[in-house]
Every structure is written in structure tokens, then in C-alpha cells.
mmCIF file of C-alpha atoms and ligand atoms in Angstrom:
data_model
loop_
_atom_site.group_PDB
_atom_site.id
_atom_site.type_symbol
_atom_site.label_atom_id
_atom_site.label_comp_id
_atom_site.label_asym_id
_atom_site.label_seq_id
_atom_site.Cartn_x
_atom_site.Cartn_y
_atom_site.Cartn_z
ATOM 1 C CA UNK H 1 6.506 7.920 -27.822
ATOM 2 C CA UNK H 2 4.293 5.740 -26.220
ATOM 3 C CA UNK H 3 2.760 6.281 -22.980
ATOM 4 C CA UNK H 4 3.781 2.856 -21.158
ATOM 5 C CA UNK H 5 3.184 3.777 -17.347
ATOM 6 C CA UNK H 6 0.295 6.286 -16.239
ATOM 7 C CA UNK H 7 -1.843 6.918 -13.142
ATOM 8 C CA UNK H 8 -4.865 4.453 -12.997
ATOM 9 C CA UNK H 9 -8.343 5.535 -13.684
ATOM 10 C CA UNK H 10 -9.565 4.321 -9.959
ATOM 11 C CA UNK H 11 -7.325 7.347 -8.787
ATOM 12 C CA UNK H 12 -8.916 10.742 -8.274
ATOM 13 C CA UNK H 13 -6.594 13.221 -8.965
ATOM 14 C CA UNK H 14 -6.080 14.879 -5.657
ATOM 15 C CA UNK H 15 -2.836 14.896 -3.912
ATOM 16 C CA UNK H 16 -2.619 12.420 -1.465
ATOM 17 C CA UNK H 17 -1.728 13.622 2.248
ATOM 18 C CA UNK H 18 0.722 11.096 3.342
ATOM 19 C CA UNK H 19 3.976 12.079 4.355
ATOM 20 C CA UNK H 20 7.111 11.734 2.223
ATOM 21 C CA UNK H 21 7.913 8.715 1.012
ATOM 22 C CA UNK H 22 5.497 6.688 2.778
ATOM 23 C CA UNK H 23 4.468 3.764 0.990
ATOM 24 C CA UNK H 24 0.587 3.940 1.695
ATOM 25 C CA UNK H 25 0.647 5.583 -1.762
ATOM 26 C CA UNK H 26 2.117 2.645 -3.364
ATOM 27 C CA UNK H 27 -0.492 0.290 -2.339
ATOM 28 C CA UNK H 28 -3.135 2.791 -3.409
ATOM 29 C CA UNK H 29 -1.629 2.874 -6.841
ATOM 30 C CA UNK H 30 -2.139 -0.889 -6.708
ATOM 31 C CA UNK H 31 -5.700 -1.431 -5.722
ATOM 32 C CA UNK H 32 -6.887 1.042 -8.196
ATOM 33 C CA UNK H 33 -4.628 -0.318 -10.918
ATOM 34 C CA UNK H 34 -6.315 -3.934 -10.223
ATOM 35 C CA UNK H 35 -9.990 -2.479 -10.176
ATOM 36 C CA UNK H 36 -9.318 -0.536 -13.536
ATOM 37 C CA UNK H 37 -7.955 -3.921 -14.644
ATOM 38 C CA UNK H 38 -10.648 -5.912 -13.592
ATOM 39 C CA UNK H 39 -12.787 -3.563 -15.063
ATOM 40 C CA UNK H 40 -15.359 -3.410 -11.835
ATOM 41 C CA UNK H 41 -14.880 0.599 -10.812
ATOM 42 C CA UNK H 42 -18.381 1.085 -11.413
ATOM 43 C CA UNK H 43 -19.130 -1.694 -9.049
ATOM 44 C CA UNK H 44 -16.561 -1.671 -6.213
ATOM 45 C CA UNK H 45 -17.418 -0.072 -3.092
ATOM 46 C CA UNK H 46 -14.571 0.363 -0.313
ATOM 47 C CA UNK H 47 -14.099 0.830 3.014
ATOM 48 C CA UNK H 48 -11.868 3.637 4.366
ATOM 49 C CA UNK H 49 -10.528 3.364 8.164
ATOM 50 C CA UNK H 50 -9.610 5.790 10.891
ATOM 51 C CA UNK H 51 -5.702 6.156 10.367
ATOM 52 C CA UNK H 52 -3.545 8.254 8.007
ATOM 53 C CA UNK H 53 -5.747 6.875 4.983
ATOM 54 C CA UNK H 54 -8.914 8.022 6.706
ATOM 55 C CA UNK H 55 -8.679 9.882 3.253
ATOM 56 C CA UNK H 56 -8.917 7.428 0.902
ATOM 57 C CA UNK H 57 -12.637 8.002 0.202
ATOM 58 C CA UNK H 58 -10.792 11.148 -1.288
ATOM 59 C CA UNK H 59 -8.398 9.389 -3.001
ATOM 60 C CA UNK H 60 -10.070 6.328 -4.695
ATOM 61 C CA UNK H 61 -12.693 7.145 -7.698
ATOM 62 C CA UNK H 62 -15.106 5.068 -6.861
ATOM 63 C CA UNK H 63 -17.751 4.262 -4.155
ATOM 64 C CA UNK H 64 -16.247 4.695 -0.842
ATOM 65 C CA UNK H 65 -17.984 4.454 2.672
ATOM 66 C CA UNK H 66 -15.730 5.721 5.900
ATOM 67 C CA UNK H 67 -16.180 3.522 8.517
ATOM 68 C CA UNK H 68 -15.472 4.489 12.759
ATOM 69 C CA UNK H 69 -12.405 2.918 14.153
ATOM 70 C CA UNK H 70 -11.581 -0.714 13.357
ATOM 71 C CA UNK H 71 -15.097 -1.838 11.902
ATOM 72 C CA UNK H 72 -14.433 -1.901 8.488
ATOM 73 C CA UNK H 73 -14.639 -5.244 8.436
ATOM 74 C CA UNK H 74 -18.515 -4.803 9.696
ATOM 75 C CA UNK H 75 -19.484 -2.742 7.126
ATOM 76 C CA UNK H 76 -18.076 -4.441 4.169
ATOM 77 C CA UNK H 77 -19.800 -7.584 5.931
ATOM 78 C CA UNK H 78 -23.080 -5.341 5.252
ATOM 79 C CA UNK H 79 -22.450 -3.784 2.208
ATOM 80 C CA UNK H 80 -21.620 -7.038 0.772
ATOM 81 C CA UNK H 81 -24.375 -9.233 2.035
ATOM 82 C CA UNK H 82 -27.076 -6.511 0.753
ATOM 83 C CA UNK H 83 -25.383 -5.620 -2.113
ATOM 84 C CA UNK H 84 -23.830 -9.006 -3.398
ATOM 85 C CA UNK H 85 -23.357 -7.889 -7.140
ATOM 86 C CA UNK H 86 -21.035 -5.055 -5.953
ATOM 87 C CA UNK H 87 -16.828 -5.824 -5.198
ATOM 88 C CA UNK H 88 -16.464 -4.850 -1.362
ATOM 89 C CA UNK H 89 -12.737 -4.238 0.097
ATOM 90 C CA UNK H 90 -11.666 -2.698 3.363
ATOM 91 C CA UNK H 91 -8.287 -0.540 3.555
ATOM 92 C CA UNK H 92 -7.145 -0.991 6.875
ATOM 93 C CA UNK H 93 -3.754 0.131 9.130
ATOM 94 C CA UNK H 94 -2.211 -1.979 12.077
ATOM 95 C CA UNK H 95 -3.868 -0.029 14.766
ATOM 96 C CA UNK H 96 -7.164 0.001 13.047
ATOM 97 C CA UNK H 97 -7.745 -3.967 12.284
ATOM 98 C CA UNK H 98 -4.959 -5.320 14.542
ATOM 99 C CA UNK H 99 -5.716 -3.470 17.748
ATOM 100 C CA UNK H 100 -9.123 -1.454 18.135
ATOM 101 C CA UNK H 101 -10.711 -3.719 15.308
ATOM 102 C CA UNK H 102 -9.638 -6.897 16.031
ATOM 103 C CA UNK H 103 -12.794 -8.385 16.914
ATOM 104 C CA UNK H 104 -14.291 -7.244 13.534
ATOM 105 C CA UNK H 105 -11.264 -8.687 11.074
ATOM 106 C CA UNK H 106 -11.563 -12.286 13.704
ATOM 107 C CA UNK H 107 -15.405 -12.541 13.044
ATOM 108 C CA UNK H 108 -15.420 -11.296 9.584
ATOM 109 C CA UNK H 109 -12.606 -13.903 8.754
ATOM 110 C CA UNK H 110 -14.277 -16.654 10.755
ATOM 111 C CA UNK H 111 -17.569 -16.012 8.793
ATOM 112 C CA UNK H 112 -16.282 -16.389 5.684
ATOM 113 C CA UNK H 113 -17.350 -13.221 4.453
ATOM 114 C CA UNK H 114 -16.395 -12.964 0.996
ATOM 115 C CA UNK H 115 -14.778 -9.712 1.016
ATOM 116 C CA UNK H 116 -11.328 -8.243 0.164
ATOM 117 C CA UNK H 117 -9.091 -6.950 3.073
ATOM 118 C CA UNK H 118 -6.124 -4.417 2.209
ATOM 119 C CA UNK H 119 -3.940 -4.875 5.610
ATOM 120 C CA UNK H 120 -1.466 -2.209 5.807
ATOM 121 C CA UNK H 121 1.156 -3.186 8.617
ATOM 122 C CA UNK H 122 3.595 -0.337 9.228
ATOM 123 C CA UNK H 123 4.700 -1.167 12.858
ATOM 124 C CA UNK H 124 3.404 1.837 14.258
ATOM 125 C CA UNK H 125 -0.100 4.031 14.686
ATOM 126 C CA UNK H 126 0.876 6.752 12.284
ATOM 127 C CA UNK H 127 -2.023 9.350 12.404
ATOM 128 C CA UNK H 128 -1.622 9.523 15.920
ATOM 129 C CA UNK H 129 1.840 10.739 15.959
ATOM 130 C CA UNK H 130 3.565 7.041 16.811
ATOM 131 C CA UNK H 131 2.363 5.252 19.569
ATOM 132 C CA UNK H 132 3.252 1.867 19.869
ATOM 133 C CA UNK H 133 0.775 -0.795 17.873
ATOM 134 C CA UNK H 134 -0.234 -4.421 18.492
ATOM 135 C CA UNK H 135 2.304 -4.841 15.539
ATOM 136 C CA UNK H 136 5.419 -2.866 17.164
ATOM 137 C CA UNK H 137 8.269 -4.716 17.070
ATOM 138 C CA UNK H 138 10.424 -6.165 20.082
ATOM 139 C CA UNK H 139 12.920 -3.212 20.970
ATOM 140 C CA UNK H 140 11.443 -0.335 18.664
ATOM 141 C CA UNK H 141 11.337 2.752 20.179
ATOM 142 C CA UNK H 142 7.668 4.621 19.644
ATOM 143 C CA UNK H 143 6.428 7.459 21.226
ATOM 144 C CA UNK H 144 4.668 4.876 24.012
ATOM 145 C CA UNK H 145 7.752 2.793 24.279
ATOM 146 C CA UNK H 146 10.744 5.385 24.543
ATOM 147 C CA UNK H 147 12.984 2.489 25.578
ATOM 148 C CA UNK H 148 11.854 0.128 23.163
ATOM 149 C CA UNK H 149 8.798 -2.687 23.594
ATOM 150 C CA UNK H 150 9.486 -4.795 25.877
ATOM 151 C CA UNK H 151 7.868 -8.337 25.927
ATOM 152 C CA UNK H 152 6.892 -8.337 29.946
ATOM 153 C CA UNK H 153 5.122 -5.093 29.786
ATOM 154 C CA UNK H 154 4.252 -4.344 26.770
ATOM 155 C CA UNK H 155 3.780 -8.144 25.085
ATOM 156 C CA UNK H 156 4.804 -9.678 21.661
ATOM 157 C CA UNK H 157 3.809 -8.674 18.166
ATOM 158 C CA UNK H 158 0.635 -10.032 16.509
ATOM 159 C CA UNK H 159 1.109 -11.774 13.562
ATOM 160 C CA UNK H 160 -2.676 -11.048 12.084
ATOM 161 C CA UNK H 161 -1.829 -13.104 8.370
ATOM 162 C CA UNK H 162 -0.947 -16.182 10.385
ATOM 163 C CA UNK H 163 -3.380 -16.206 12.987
ATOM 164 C CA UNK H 164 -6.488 -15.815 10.581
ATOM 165 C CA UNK H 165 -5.149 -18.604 7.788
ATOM 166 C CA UNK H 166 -5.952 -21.029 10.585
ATOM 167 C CA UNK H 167 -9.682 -19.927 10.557
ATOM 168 C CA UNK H 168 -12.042 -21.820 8.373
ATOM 169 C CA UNK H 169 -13.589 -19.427 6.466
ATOM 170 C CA UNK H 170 -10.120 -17.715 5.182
ATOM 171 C CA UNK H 171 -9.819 -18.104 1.287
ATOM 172 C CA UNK H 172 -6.529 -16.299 0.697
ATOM 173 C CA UNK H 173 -4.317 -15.317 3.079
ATOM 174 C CA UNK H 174 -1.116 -13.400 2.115
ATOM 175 C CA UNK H 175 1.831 -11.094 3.306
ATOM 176 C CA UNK H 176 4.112 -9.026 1.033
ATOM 177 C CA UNK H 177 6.064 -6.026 0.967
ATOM 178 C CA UNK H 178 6.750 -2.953 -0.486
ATOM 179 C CA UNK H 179 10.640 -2.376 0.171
ATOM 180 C CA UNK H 180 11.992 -3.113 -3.432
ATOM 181 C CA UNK H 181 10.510 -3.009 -6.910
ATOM 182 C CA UNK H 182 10.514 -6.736 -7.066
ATOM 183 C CA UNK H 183 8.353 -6.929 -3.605
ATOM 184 C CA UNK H 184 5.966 -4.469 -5.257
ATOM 185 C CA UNK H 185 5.102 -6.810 -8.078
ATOM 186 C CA UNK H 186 4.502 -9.867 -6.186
ATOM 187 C CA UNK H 187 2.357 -7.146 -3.691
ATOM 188 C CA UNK H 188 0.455 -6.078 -7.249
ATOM 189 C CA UNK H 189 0.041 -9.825 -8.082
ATOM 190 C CA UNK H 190 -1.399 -10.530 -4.619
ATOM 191 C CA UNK H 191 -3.854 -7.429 -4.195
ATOM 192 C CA UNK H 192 -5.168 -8.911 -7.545
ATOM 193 C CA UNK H 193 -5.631 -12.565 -6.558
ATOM 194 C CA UNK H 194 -7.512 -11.371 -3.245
ATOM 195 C CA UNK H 195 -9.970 -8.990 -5.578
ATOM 196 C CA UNK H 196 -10.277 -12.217 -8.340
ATOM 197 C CA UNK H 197 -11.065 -14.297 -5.358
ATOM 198 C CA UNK H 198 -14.011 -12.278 -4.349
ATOM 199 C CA UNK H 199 -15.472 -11.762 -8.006
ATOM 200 C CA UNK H 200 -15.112 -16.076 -7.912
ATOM 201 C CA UNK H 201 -17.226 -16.020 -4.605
ATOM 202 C CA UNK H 202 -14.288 -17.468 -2.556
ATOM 203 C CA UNK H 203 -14.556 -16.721 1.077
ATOM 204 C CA UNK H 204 -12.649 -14.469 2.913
ATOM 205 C CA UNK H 205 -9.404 -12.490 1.669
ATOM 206 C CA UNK H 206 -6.455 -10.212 3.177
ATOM 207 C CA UNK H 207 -3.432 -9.138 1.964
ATOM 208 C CA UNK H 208 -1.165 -7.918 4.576
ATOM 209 C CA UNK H 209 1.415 -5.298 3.281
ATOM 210 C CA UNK H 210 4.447 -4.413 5.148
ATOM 211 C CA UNK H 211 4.539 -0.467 4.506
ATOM 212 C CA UNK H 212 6.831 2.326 5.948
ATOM 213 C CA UNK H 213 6.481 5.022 8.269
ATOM 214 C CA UNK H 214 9.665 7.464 7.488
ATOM 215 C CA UNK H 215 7.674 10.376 10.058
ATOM 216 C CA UNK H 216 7.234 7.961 12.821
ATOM 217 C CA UNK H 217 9.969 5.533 12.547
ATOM 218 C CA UNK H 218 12.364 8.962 12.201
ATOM 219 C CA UNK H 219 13.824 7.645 9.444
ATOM 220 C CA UNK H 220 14.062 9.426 5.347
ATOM 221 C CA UNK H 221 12.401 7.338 2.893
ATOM 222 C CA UNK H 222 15.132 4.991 1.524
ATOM 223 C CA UNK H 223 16.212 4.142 5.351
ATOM 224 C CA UNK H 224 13.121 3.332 6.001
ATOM 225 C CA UNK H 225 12.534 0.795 3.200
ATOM 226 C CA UNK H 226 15.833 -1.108 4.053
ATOM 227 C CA UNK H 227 14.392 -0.937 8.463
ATOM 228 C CA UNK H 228 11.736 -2.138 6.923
ATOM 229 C CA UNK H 229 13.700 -5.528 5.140
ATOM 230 C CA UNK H 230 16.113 -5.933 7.744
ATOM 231 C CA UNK H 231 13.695 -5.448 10.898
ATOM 232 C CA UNK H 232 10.010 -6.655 9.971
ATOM 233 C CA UNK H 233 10.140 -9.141 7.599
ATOM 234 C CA UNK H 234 12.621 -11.221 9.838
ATOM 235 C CA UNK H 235 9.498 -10.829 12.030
ATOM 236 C CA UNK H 236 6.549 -10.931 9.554
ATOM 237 C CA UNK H 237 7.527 -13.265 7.005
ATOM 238 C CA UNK H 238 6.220 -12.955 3.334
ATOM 239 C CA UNK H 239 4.579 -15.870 1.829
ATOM 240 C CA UNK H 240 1.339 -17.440 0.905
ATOM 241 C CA UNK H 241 -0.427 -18.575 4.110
ATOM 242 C CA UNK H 242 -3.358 -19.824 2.813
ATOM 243 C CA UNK H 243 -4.684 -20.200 -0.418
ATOM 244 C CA UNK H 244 -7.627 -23.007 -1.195
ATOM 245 C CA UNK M 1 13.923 6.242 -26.612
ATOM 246 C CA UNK M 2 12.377 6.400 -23.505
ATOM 247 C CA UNK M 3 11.382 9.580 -20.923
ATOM 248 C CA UNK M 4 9.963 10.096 -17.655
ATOM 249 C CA UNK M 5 7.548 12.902 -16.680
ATOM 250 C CA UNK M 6 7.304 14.234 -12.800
ATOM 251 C CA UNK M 7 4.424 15.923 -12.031
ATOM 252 C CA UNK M 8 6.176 18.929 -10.260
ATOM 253 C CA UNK M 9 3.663 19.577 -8.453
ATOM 254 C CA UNK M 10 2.479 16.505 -6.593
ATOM 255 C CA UNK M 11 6.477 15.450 -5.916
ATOM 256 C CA UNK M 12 7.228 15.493 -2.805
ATOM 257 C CA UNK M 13 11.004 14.615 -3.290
ATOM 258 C CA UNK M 14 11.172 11.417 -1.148
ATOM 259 C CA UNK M 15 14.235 10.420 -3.461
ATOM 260 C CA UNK M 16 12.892 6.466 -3.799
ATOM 261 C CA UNK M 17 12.651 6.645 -7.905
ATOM 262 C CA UNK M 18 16.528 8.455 -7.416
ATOM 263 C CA UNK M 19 17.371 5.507 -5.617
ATOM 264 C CA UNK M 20 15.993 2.752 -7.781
ATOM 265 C CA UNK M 21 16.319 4.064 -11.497
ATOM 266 C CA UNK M 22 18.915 1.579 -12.579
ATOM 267 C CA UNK M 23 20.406 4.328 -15.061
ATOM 268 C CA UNK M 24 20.491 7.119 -12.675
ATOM 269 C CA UNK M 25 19.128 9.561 -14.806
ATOM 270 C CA UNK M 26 16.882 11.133 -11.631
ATOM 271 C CA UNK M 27 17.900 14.202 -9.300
ATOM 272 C CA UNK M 28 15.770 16.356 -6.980
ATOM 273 C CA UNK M 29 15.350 19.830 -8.852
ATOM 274 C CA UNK M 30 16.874 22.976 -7.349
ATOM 275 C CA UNK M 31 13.004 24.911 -7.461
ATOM 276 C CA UNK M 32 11.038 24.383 -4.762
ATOM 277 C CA UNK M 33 7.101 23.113 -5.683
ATOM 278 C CA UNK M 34 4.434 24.378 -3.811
ATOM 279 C CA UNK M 35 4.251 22.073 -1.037
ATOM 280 C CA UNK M 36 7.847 23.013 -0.201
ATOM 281 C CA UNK M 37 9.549 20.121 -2.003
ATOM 282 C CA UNK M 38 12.306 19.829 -4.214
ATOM 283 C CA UNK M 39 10.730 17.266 -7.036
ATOM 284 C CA UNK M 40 12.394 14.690 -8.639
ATOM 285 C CA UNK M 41 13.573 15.460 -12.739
ATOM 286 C CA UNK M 42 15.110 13.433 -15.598
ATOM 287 C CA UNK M 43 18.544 14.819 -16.062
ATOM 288 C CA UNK M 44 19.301 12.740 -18.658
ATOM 289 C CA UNK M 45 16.944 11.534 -21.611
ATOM 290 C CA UNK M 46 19.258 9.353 -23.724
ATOM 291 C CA UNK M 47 20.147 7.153 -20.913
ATOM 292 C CA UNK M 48 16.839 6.665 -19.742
ATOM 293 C CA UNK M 49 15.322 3.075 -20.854
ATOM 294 C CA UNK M 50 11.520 3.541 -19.928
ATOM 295 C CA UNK M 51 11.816 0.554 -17.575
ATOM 296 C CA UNK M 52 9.052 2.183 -14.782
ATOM 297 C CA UNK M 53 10.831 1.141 -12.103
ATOM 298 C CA UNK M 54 10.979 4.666 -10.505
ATOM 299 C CA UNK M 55 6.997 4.849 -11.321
ATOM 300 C CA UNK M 56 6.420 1.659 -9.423
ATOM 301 C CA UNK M 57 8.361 2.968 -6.563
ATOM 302 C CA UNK M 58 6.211 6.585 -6.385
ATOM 303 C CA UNK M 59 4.223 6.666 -3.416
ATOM 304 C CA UNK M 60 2.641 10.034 -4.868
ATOM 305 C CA UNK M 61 2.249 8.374 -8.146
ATOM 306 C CA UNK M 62 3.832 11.077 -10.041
ATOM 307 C CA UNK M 63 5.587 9.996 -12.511
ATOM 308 C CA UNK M 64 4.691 8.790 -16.493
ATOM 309 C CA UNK M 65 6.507 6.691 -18.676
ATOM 310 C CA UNK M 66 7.040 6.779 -22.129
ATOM 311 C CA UNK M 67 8.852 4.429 -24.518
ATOM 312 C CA UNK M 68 9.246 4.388 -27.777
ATOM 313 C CA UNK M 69 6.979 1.396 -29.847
ATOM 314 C CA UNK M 70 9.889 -1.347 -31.013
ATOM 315 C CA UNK M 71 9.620 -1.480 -34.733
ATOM 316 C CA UNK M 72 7.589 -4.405 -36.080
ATOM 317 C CA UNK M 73 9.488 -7.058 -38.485
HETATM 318 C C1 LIG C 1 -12.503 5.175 18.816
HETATM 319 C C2 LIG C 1 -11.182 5.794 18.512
HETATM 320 N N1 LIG C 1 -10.109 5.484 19.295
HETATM 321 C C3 LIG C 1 -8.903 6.020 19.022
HETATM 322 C C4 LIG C 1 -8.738 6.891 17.999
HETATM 323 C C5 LIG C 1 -7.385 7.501 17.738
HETATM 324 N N2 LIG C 1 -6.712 6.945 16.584
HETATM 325 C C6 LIG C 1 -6.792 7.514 15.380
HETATM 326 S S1 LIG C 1 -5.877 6.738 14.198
HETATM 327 C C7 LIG C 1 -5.319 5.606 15.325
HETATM 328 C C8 LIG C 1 -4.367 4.511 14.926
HETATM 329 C C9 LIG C 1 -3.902 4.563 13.524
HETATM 330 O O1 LIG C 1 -2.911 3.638 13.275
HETATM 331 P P1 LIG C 1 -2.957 2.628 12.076
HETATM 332 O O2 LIG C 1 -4.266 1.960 11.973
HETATM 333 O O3 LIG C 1 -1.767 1.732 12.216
HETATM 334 O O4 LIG C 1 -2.853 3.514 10.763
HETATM 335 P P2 LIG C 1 -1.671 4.446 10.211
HETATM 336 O O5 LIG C 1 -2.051 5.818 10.655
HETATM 337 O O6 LIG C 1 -0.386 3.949 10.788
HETATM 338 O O7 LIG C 1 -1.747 4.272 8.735
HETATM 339 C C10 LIG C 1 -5.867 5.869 16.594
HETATM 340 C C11 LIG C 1 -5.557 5.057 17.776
HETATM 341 C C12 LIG C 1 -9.883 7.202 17.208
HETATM 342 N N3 LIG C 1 -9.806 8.031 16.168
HETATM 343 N N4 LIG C 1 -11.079 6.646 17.498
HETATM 344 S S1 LIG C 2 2.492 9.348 9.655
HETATM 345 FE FE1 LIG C 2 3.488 7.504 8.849
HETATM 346 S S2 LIG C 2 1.823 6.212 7.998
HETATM 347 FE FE2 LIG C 2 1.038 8.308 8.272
HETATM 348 S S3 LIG C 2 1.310 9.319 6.265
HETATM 349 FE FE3 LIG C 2 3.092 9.830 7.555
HETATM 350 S S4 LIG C 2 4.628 8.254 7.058
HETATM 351 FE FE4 LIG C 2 2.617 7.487 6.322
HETATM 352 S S1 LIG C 3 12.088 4.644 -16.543
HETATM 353 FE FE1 LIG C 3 13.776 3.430 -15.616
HETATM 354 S S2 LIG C 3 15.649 4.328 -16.540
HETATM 355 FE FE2 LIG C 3 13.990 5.799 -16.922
HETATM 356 S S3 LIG C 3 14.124 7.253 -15.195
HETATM 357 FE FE3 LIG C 3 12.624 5.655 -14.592
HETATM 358 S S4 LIG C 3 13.840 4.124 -13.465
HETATM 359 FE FE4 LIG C 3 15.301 5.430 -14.593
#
């Protein structure tokens, strides 16, 4: 028999540490399957956050630089201007880029930097042990908001996909999901289009994922995928937000 | 002919390839790995079409597919 379906060559082969059934694997699977398909692993450098996948430089087999809390998009703004020949993404959560980096992912955007930005939205700040995140949803319990967020003290969810499509120097500006097979296709399809853009010299690119957090959200890993349809994407919808 | 392999050892038995094999030809084993986990098996390799659904689904990215080549005319 044929061996249809294997792990991708971009993949180290350590185990990763997320928790059960969170989908931060997934998208891992997904980058590295579009870098061994693009055939650049021996010239893609990424940019690991602060967050659960403050690991990924273990993770990913290729360059990787770690970058302190929410600046990714700095340093792939440096890497990539001094080293133009090389593909530069970030891999960023919700509390990283949409809270403590937010500044960074604005600028970055605004600029025009032609980079590739892996967005990983799960709601929550999952390393941390579930505080609430610019991201949280109206009502959802976290640790931070034990009676759910409420909109006069806490305020309302960012939408970061929207908000940087209307800045100039955004190329590609997408949000898709990880909740059903068919969701992890078009996410596969999109992670690719943002890494093409870069290698065509288009400007600035970000995919934002909606992933899970079964630990956090207290939920197993097949209730969390449908919390996930029926609560964020009502929210966050998925589409194409940009695209020039 | 088609057939799964789980790497036992880096399963961690979130169920998600259980829940989305089409065929339901997936169960969590009865040994515990390593990490503590019962890991996902193929009970059932006749029924199993090689699809990769439950291998696009792995967060651990665990699992291999094989199918068997369609014959050439
Ligand atoms: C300067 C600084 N401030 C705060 C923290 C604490 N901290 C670590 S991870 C994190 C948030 C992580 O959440 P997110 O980016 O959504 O990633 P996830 O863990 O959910 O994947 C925070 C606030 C830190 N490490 N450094
Ligand atoms: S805490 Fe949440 S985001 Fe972090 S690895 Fe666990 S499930 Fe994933
Ligand atoms: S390849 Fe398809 S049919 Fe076979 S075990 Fe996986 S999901 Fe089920």
C-alpha cells in the first residue's frame, strides 16, 4: 500500500506539548506542510511567540527565532528587511498580537511589511491558565471574568482580521477555522496563499485561525470544536477580507 | 484497501479522528501510552477507505495513511 498521508518534513519529530485536542497542532501541521510544498525549508525563518507555542522553535525544522511578548511582528520586520531572500512568518496567539503586541501587528501591517502572519485566535490566553483576552467573547466565563465579559467593564471583542484589511499596506487578509475537516482545507488553502503572497513580494499577510482551547474553555475536544462553530464564528466571521 | 497507523506513542486520545472517520473504524485502545493516554486504533481494516480525514483532524499529527494504488487501465 501506498503511503497517501504522512507527517511533513518541516516537522521535527518531537512531541508537541499542547494539551489534548487542542488545535494549535493542526495549524502546525499546515504551515510546515505548505513550506515542504513550496519547497523553501531551507530558506524560511519563523517567529515563535510567548504563549502555549512558545515551543514551536522546537517543533518546526527549520530556522526559528523566539521573540519576547507580542513583537513578533518586529522581528520578522528585521529579519525580513536584512535578509530579503529568506520566507519570514510570525506564529502568534490572541493575547500575544491582539493584546500585549498590538502595536507591533498595527505598524507592521500599516508598513506593508511583506511578511506572513499565522494568527491563532482561541478566545482565551492559554499558557497563562485562562485569563480573559482582547478576543474573549461577550458572556464567556475565563478565569478573569468568572461571571462572564461584560461589555461596560470589561469592553467588546477585537476583531484584528477586519480592523487591519482597512490598512493600506495589507495584501491578504483572511479568517478561517479549524472546527470541521472541510474548515481545515480552506485553512490549508489560506496559510498557503499568505506564504505564495510573500515569495510574490506582496505586502503584508495574516491568516487568522479560529483554534480551540478544550483546558481553558473546560470543555473535551469534540465540545470544544462545535463552542467553537456555534459561539465564535457568529462573532468572527470567516471570509476573505482583503485580497489585492 | 486502505489502513491507518497511530503512533501510540504521541496519541494523546483527544477522540477528534473517532469522531470524524466517516466509517467508524477508530476506538481509543484499552493500554495506556506513556503520557497516560489511551491512543486512538483502527479496529477495523476492511472498512477503512484511506480517506485522511482523521489525519487532517490530528492535532498531534499522529496518524499515516495508506491506500492502495487504483489499478491503471
Ligand atoms: C511581558 C510579558 N507579559 C505577560 C506575560 C505572561 N503571558 C504569557 S503567555 C500570555 C498570553 C498567552 O495567550 P495567547 O497569546 O492567546 O496564546 P495561547 O497560550 O492561548 O496560545 C501572557 C499574558 C509574559 N510572558 N511576558
Ligand atoms: S492551554 Fe489551551 S491553547 Fe494552550 S495547549 Fe492547552 S488547550 Fe492549547
Ligand atoms: S482514513 Fe478515513 S476511513 Fe480510514 S480510519 Fe481515517 S477517517 Fe476512517
Amino acid at each position: 500500500m501506498k503511503k497517501v498521508f504522512e507527517r511533513p518534513k518541516s516537522l521535527t519529530d518531537v512531541h508537541f506539548t499542547y494539551c489534548a485536542g487542542c488545535t494549535h497542532g493542526m495549524i502546525h501541521r499546515m504551515v510546515a506542510e505548505t513550506i515542504d510544498e513550496l519547497k523553501i525549508q531551507d530558506r524560511t525563518i519563523g517567529v515563535s511567540p510567548v504563549g502555549c507555542s512558545v515551543f514551536a522553535y522546537e517543533f518546526f525544522n527549520f530556522d526559528m527565532v523566539a521573540a519576547s511578548h507580542g513583537r513578533a511582528p518586529a522581528v520578522a520586520t528585521g529579519l525580513k528587511r536584512s535578509l530579503p531572500e529568506c520566507i519570514i512568518f510570525t506564529y502568534q496567539g490572541d493575547g500575544d498580537l491582539a493584546a500585549i503586541g498590538t502595536a507591533e501587528i498595527v505598524h507592521a501591517a500599516t508598513r506593508g511589511e511583506n511578511i506572513t502572519v499565522i494568527f491563532v485566535n482561541n478566545a482565551i490566553y492559554g499558557m497563562t491558565g485562562g485569563q480573559m483576552a482582547p478576543t474573549t467573547l461577550i458572556g464567556q466565563k475565563t478565569e478573569t471574568t468568572p461571571f462572564g465579559r461584560d461589555a461596560r467593564a470589561h469592553g467588546y471583542p477585537i476583531r484584528i482580521a477586519e480592523m487591519l484589511a482597512t490598512l493600506e499596506g495589507s495584501s491578504y487578509i483572511v479568517r478561517t477555522s479549524t472546527h470541521n475537516p472541510q474548515n481545515v482545507r480552506k485553512t490549508k488553502l489560506a496559510v498557503k496563499k499568505a506564504f505564495e503572497n510573500q515569495l510574490n513580494n506582496k505586502n503584508f499577510n495574516l491568516v487568522e485561525i479560529l483554534s480551540t482551547c478544550p483546558s481553558n474553555w473546560g470543555l473535551d475536544s469534540i465540545q470544544s470544536l462545535k463552542w467553537l462553530e456555534e459561539n465564535m464564528i457568529p462573532y468572527f466571521p470567516l471570509g476573505e477580507f482583503k485580497n489585492i | 484497501m486502505a489502513k491507518i497507523t497511530v503512533e501510540q506513542e504521541r496519541c494523546k486520545g483527544c477522540g477528534i479522528c473517532i469522531a470524524f472517520c466517516p466509517k467508524k473504524v477508530i476506538q481509543l485502545s484499552k493500554n495506556l501510552n506513556p503520557k497516560g493516554f489511551f491512543p486512538a486504533e483502527l479496529i477495523n481494516e476492511k472498512e477503512c477507505t484511506g480517506c485522511a480525514i482523521c489525519a487532517l483532524m490530528c492535532p498531534d499529527v499522529a496518524i499515516e495513511v495508506y491506500r492502495q494504488e487504483r489499478e491503471k487501465k
